[in-house]
PDB file of C-alpha atoms in Angstrom:
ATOM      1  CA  UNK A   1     196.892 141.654 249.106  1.00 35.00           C
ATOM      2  CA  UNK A   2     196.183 145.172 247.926  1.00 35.00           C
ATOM      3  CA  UNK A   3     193.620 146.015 250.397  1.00 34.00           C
ATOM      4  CA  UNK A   4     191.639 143.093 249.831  1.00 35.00           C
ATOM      5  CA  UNK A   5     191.032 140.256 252.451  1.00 34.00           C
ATOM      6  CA  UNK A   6     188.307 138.525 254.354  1.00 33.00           C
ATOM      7  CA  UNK A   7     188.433 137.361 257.903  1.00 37.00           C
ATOM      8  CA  UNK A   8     187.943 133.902 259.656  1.00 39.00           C
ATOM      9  CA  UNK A   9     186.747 133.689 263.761  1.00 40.00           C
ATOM     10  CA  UNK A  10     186.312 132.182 266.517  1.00 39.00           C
ATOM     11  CA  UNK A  11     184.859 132.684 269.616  1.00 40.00           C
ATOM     12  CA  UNK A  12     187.077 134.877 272.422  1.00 39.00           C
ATOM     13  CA  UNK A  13     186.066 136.052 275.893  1.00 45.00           C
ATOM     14  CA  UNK A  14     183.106 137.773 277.089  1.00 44.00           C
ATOM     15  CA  UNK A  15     181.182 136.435 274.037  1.00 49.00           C
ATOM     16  CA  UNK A  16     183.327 138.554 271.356  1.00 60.00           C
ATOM     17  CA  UNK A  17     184.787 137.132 268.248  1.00 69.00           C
ATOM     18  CA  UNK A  18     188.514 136.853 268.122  1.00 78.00           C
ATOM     19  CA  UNK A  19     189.475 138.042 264.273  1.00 81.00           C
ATOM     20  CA  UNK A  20     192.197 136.782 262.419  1.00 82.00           C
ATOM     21  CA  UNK A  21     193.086 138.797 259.428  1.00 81.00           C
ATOM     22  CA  UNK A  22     193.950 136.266 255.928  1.00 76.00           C
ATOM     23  CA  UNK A  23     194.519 137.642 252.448  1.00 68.00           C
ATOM     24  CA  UNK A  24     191.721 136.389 249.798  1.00 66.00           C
ATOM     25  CA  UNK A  25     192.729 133.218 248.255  1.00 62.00           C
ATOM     26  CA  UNK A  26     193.575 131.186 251.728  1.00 73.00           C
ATOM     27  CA  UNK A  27     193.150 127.764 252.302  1.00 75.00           C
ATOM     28  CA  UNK A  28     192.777 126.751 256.374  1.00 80.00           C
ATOM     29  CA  UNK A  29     193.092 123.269 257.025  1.00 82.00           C
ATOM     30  CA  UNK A  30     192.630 121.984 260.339  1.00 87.00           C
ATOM     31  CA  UNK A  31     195.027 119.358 261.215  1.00 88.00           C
ATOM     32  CA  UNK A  32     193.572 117.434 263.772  1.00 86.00           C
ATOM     33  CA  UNK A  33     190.061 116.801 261.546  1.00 88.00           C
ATOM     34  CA  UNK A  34     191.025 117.671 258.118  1.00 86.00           C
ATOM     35  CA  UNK A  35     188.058 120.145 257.425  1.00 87.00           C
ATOM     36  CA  UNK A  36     189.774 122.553 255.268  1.00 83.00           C
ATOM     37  CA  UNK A  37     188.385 126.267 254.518  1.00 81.00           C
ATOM     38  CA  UNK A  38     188.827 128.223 251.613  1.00 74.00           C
ATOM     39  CA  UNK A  39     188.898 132.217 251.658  1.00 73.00           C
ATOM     40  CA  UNK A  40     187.728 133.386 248.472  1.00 69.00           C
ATOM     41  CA  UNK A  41     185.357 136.400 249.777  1.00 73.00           C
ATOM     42  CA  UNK A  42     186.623 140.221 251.135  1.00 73.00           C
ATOM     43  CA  UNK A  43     185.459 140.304 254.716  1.00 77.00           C
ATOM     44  CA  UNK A  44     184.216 136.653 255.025  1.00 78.00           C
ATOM     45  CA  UNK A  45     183.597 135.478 258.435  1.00 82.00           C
ATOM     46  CA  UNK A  46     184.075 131.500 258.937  1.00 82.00           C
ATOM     47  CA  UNK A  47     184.251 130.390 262.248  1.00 82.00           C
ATOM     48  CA  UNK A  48     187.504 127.509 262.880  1.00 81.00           C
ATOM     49  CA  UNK A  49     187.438 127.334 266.278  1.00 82.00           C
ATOM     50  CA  UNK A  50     184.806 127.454 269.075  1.00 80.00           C
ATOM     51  CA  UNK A  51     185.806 129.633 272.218  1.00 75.00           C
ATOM     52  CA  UNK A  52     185.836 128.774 275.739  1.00 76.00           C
ATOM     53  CA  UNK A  53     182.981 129.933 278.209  1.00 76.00           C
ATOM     54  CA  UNK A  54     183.725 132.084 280.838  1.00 74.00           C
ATOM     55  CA  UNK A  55     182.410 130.845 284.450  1.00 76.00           C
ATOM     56  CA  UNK A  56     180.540 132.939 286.625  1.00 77.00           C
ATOM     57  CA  UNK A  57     181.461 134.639 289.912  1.00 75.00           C
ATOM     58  CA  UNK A  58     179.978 135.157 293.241  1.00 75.00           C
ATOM     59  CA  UNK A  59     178.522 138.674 292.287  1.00 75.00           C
ATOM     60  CA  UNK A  60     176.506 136.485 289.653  1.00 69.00           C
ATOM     61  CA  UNK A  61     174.513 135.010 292.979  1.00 72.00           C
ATOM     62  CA  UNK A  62     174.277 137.675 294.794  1.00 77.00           C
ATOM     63  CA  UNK A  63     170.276 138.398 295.784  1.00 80.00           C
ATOM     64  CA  UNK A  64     168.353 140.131 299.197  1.00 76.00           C
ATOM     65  CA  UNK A  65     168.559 136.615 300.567  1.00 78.00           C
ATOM     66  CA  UNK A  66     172.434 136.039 299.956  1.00 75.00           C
ATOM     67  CA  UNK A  67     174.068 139.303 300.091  1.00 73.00           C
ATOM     68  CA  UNK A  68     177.594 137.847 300.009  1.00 78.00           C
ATOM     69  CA  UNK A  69     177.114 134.823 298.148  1.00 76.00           C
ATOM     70  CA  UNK A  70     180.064 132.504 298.141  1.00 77.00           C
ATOM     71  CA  UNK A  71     178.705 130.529 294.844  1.00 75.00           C
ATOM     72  CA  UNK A  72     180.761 130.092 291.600  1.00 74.00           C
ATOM     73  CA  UNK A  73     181.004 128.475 288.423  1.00 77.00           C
ATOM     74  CA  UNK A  74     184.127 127.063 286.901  1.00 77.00           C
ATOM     75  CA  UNK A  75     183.966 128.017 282.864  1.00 77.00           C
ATOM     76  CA  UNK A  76     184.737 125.316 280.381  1.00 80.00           C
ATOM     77  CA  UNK A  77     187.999 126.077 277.962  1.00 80.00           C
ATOM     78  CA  UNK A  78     187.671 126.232 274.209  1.00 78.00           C
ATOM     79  CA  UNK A  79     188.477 124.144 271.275  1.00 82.00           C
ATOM     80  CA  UNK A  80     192.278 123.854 270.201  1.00 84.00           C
ATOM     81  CA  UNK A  81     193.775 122.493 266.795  1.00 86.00           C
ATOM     82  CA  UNK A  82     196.946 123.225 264.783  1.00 88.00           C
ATOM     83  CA  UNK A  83     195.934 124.582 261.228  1.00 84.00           C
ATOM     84  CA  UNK A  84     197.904 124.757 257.889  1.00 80.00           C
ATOM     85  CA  UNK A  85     197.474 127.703 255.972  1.00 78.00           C
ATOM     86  CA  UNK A  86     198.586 127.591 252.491  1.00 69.00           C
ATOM     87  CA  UNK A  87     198.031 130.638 249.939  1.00 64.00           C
ATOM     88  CA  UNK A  88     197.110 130.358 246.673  1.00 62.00           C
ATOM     89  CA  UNK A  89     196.974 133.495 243.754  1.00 62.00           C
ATOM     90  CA  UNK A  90     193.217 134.041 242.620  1.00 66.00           C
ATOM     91  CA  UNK A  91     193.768 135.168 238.950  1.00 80.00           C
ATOM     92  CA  UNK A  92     192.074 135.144 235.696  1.00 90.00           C
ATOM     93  CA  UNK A  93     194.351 133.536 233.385  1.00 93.00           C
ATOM     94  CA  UNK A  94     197.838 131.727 234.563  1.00 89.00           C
ATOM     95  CA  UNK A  95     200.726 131.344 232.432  1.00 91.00           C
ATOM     96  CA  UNK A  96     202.371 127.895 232.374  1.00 86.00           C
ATOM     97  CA  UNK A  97     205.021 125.775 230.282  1.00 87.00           C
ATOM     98  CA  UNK A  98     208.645 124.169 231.142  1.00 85.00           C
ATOM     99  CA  UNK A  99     210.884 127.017 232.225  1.00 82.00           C
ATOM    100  CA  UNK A 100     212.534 129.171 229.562  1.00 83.00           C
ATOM    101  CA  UNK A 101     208.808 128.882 227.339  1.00 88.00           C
ATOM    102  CA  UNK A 102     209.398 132.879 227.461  1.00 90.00           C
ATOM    103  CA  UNK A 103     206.106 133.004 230.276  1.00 89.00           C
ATOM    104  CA  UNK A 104     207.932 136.177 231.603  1.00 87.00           C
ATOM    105  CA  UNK A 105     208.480 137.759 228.625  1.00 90.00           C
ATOM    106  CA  UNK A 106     204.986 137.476 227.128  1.00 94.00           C
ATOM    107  CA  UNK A 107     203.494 138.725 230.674  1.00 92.00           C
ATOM    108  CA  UNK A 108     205.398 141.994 230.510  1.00 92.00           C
ATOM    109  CA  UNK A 109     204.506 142.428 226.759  1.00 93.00           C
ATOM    110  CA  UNK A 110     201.207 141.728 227.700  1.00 94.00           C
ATOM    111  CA  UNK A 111     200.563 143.602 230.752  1.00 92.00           C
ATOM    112  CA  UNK A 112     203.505 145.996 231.330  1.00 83.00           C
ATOM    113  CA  UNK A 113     204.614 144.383 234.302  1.00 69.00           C
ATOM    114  CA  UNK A 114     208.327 143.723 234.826  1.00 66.00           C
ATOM    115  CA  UNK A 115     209.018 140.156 235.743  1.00 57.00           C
ATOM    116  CA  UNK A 116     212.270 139.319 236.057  1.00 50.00           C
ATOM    117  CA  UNK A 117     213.906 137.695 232.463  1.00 48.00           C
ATOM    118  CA  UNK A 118     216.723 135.798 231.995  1.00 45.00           C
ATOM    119  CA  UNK A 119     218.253 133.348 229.546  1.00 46.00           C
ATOM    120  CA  UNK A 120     218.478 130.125 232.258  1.00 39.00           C
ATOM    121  CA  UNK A 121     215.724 128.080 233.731  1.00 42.00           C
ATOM    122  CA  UNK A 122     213.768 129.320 236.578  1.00 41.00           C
ATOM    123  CA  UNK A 123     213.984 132.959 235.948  1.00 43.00           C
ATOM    124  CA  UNK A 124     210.794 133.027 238.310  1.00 44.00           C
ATOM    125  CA  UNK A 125     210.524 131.687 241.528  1.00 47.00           C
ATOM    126  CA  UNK A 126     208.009 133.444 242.764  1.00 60.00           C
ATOM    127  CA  UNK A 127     204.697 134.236 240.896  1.00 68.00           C
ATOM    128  CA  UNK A 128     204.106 137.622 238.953  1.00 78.00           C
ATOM    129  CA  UNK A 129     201.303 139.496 238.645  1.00 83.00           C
ATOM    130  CA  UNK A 130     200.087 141.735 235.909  1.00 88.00           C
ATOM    131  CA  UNK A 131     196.697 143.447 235.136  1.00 90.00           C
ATOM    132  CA  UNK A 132     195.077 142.899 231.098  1.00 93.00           C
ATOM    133  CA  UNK A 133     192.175 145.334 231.189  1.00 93.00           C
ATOM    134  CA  UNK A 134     189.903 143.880 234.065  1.00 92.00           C
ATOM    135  CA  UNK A 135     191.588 140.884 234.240  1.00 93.00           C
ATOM    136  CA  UNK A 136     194.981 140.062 235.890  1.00 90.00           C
ATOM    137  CA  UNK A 137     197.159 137.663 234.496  1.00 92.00           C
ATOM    138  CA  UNK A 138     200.097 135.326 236.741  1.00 86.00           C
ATOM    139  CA  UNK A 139     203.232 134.324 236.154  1.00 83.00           C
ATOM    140  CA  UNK A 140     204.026 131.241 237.855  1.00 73.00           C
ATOM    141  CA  UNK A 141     207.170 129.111 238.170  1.00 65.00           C
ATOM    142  CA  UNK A 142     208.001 126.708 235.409  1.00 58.00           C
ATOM    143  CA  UNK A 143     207.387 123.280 235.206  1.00 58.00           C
ATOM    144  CA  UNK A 144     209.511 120.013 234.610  1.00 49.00           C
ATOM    145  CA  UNK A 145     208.907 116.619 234.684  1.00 47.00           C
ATOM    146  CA  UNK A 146     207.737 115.386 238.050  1.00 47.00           C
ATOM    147  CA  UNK A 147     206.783 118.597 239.264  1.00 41.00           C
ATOM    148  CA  UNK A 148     203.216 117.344 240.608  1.00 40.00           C
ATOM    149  CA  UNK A 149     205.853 115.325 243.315  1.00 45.00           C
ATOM    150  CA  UNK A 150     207.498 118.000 244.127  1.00 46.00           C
ATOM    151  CA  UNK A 151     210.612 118.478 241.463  1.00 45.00           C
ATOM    152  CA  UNK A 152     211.839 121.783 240.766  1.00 44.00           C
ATOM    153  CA  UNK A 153     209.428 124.674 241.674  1.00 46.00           C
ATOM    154  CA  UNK A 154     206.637 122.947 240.548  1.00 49.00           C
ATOM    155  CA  UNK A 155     204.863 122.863 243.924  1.00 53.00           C
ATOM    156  CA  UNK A 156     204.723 126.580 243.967  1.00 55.00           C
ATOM    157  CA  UNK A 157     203.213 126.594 239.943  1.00 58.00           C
ATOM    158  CA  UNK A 158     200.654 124.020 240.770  1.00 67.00           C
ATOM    159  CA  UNK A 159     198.759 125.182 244.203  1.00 67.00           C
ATOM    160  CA  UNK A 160     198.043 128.805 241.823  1.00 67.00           C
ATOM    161  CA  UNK A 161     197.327 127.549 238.935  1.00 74.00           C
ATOM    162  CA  UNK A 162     194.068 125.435 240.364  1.00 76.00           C
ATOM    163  CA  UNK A 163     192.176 128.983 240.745  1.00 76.00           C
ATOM    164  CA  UNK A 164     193.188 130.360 237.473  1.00 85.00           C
ATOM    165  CA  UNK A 165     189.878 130.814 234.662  1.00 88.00           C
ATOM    166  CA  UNK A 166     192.270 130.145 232.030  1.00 93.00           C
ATOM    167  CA  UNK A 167     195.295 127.904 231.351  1.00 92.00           C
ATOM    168  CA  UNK A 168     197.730 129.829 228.669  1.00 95.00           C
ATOM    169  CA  UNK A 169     199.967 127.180 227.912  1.00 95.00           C
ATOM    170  CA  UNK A 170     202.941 128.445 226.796  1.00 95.00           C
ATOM    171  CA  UNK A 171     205.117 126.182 224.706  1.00 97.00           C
ATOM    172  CA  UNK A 172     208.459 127.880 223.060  1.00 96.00           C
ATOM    173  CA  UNK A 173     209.166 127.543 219.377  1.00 97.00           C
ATOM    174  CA  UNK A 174     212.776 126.431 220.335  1.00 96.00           C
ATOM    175  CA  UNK A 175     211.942 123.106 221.256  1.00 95.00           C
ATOM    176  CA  UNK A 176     212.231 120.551 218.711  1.00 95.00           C
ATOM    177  CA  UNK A 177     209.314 118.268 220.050  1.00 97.00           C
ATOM    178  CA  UNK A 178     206.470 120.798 220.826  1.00 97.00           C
ATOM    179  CA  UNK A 179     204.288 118.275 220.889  1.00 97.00           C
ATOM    180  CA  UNK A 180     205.803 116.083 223.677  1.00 96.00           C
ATOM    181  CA  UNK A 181     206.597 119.235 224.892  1.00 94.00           C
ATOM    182  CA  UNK A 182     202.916 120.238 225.595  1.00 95.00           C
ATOM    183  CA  UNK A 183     202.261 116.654 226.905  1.00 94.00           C
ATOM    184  CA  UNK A 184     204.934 117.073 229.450  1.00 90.00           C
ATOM    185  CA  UNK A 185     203.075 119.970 230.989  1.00 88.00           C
ATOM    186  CA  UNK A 186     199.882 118.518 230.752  1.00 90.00           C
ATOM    187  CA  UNK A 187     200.708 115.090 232.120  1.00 87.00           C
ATOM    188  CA  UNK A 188     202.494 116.943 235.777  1.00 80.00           C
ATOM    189  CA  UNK A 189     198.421 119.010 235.556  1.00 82.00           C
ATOM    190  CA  UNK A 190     196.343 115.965 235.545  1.00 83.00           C
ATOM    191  CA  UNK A 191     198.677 114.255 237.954  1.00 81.00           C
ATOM    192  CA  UNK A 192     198.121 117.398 240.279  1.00 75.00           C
ATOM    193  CA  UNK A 193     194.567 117.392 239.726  1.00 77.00           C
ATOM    194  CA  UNK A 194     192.750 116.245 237.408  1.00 75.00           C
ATOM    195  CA  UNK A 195     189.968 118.915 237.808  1.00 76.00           C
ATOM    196  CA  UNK A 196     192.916 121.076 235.851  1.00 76.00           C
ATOM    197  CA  UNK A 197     191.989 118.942 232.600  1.00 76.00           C
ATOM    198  CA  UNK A 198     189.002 119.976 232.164  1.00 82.00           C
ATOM    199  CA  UNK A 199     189.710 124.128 232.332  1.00 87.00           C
ATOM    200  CA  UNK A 200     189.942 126.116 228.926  1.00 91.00           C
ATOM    201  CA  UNK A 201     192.456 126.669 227.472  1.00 93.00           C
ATOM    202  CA  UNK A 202     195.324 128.826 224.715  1.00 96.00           C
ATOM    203  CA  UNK A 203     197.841 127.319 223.569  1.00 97.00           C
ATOM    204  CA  UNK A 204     200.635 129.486 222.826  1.00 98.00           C
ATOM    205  CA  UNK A 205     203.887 128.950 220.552  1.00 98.00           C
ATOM    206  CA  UNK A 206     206.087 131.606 221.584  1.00 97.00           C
ATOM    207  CA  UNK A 207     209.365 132.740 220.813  1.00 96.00           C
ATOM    208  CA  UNK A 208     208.309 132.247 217.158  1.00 97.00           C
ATOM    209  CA  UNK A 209     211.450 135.033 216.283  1.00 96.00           C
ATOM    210  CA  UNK A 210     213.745 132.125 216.682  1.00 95.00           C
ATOM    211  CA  UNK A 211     212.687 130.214 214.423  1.00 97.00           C
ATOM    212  CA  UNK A 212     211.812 130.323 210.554  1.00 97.00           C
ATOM    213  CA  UNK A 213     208.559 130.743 209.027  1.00 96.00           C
ATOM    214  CA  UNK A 214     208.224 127.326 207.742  1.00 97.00           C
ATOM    215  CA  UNK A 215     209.308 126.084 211.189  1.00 98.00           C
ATOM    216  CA  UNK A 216     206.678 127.990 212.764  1.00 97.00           C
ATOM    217  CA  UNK A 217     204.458 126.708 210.767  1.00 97.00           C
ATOM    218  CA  UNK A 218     205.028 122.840 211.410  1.00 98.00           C
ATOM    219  CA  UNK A 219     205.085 123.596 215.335  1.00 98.00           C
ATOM    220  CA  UNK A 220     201.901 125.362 214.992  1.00 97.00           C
ATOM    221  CA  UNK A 221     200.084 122.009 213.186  1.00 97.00           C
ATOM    222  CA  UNK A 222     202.077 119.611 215.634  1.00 97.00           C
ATOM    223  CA  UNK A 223     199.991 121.355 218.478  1.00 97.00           C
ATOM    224  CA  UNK A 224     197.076 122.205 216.819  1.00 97.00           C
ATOM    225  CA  UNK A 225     195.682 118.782 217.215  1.00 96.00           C
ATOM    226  CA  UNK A 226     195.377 119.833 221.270  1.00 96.00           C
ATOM    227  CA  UNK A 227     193.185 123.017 220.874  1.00 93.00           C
ATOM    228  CA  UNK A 228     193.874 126.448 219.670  1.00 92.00           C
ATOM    229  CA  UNK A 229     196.913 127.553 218.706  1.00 97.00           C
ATOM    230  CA  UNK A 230     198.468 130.988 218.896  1.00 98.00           C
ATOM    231  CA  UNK A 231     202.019 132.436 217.853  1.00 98.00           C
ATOM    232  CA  UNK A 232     203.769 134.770 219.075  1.00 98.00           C
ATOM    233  CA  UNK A 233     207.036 137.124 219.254  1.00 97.00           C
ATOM    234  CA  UNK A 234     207.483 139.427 221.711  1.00 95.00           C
ATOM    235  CA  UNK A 235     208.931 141.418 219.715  1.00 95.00           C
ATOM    236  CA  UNK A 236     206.109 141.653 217.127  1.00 96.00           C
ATOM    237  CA  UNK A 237     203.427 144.079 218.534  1.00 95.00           C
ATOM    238  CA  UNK A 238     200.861 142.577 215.617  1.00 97.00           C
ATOM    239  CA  UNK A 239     201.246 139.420 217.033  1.00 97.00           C
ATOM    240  CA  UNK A 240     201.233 140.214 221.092  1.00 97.00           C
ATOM    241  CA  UNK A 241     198.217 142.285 220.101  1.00 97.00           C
ATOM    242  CA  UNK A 242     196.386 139.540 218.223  1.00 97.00           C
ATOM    243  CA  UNK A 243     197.139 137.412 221.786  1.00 97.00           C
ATOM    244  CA  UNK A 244     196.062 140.120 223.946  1.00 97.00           C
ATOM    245  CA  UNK A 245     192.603 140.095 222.351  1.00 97.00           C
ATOM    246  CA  UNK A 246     192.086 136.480 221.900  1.00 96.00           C
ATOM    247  CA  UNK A 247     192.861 136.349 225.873  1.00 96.00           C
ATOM    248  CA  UNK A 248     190.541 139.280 226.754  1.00 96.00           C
ATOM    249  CA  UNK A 249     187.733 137.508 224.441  1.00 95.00           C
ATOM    250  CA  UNK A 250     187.918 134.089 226.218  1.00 94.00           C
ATOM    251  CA  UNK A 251     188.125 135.050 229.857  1.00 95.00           C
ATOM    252  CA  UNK A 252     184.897 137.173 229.117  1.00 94.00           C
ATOM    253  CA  UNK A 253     183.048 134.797 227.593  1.00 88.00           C
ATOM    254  CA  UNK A 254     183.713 132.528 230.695  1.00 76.00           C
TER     255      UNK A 254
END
């Protein structure tokens, strides 16, 4: 987690703390009562569990009148639970889109990083990471229909995405619906959690080099009717850098 963490407790022996070491963006859910934590703070302290109490022994007793007392206390044990821990990314801005919607691509032109590309679906399987001036951008798996039950990798796309600032919804020129092709993603979202509909948003029509100008054009209208629309070609520093600034604009206005 780059040096960055926070800590949850409970109570050990002797009245210390036993310290349990999570990265920042942690959820703890505790399975027998469902109360579920989340870490979002470096060097947090939530307590999950309350500790036993030690008993106390015949030196505890021990007084002019009962110099070898034969007195004691039995101590009591502590709580015990199973927990789930699941991790999610805390990032500004998360790229998402059906797979092959050129999300790696644009987060190495944007950011320098070097997530894995390839011309087949589900190039990522793991979320990327890459920094945008102060903010840091994610990768994360593509979606497909159904994901929000578990198809495909969206599962590991949707748990990150709920702590992104901003949604850049990446939807590739190459498609001949763009439109349905936007709903797609958006449906699996509000079926995850609906929270996720109301979080700003880019749209993004990438991969525009594969297409013609007039194309470009019609996809761009077809999605313009959801929000703002921006093109881009990876390829095309103008446009990446026209991107890049609309990006760093939004997330500081938020």
């Amino acid at each position: 987690d780059g040096g960055h963490g926070f800590r949850d407790s409970m109570d050990g022996k002797a009245g210390e703390d036993l310290v349990i070491d999570f990265p920042i963006g942690s959820t703890v859910k505790n399975l027998s009562t469902g109360k579920t934590v989340t870490l979002l703070e470096e060097n947090k302290l939530i307590k999950i569990l309350k500790g036993g109490r030690g008993g106390l022994g015949n030196e505890h007793f021990k007084a002019s009148t009962n110099v070898k007392p034969q007195q004691r206390t039995m101590g009591k044990p502590g709580e015990e639970a199973d927990f789930y821990i699941e991790l999610a990314l805390v990032a500004d801005a998360g790229l998402a889109g059906l797979p092959n919607a050129g999300k790696s691509s644009l987060l190495n032109a944007l950011t320098n990083a070097t997530s894995k590309v390839g011309a087949y679906p589900f190039t990522t399987i793991d979320p990327h990471l890459g920094p945008l001036f102060e903010f840091i951008l994610a990768d994360i798996p593509g979606l497909i229909s159904g994901a929000s039950e578990g198809r495909g990798l969206g599962h590991k796309f949707l748990r990150h995405i709920t702590r992104t600032s901003l949604i850049l919804h990446c939807v590739s020129a190459e498609n001949e619906d763009v439109a349905q092709t936007y709903k797609t993603v958006r449906d699996e979202l509000n079926k995850y959690n609906d929270e996720l509909t109301g979080k700003p948003e880019l749209i993004i029509l990438t991969k525009t080099d594969s297409v013609t100008p007039d194309e470009v054009k019609i996809k761009k209208k077809a999605l313009s009717k959801f929000g703002d629309v921006y093109t881009v070609s990876v390829i095309d520093e103008d446009s990446v850098k026209k991107l890049s600034d609309a990006i760093v604009s939004r997330l500081r206005k938020h």
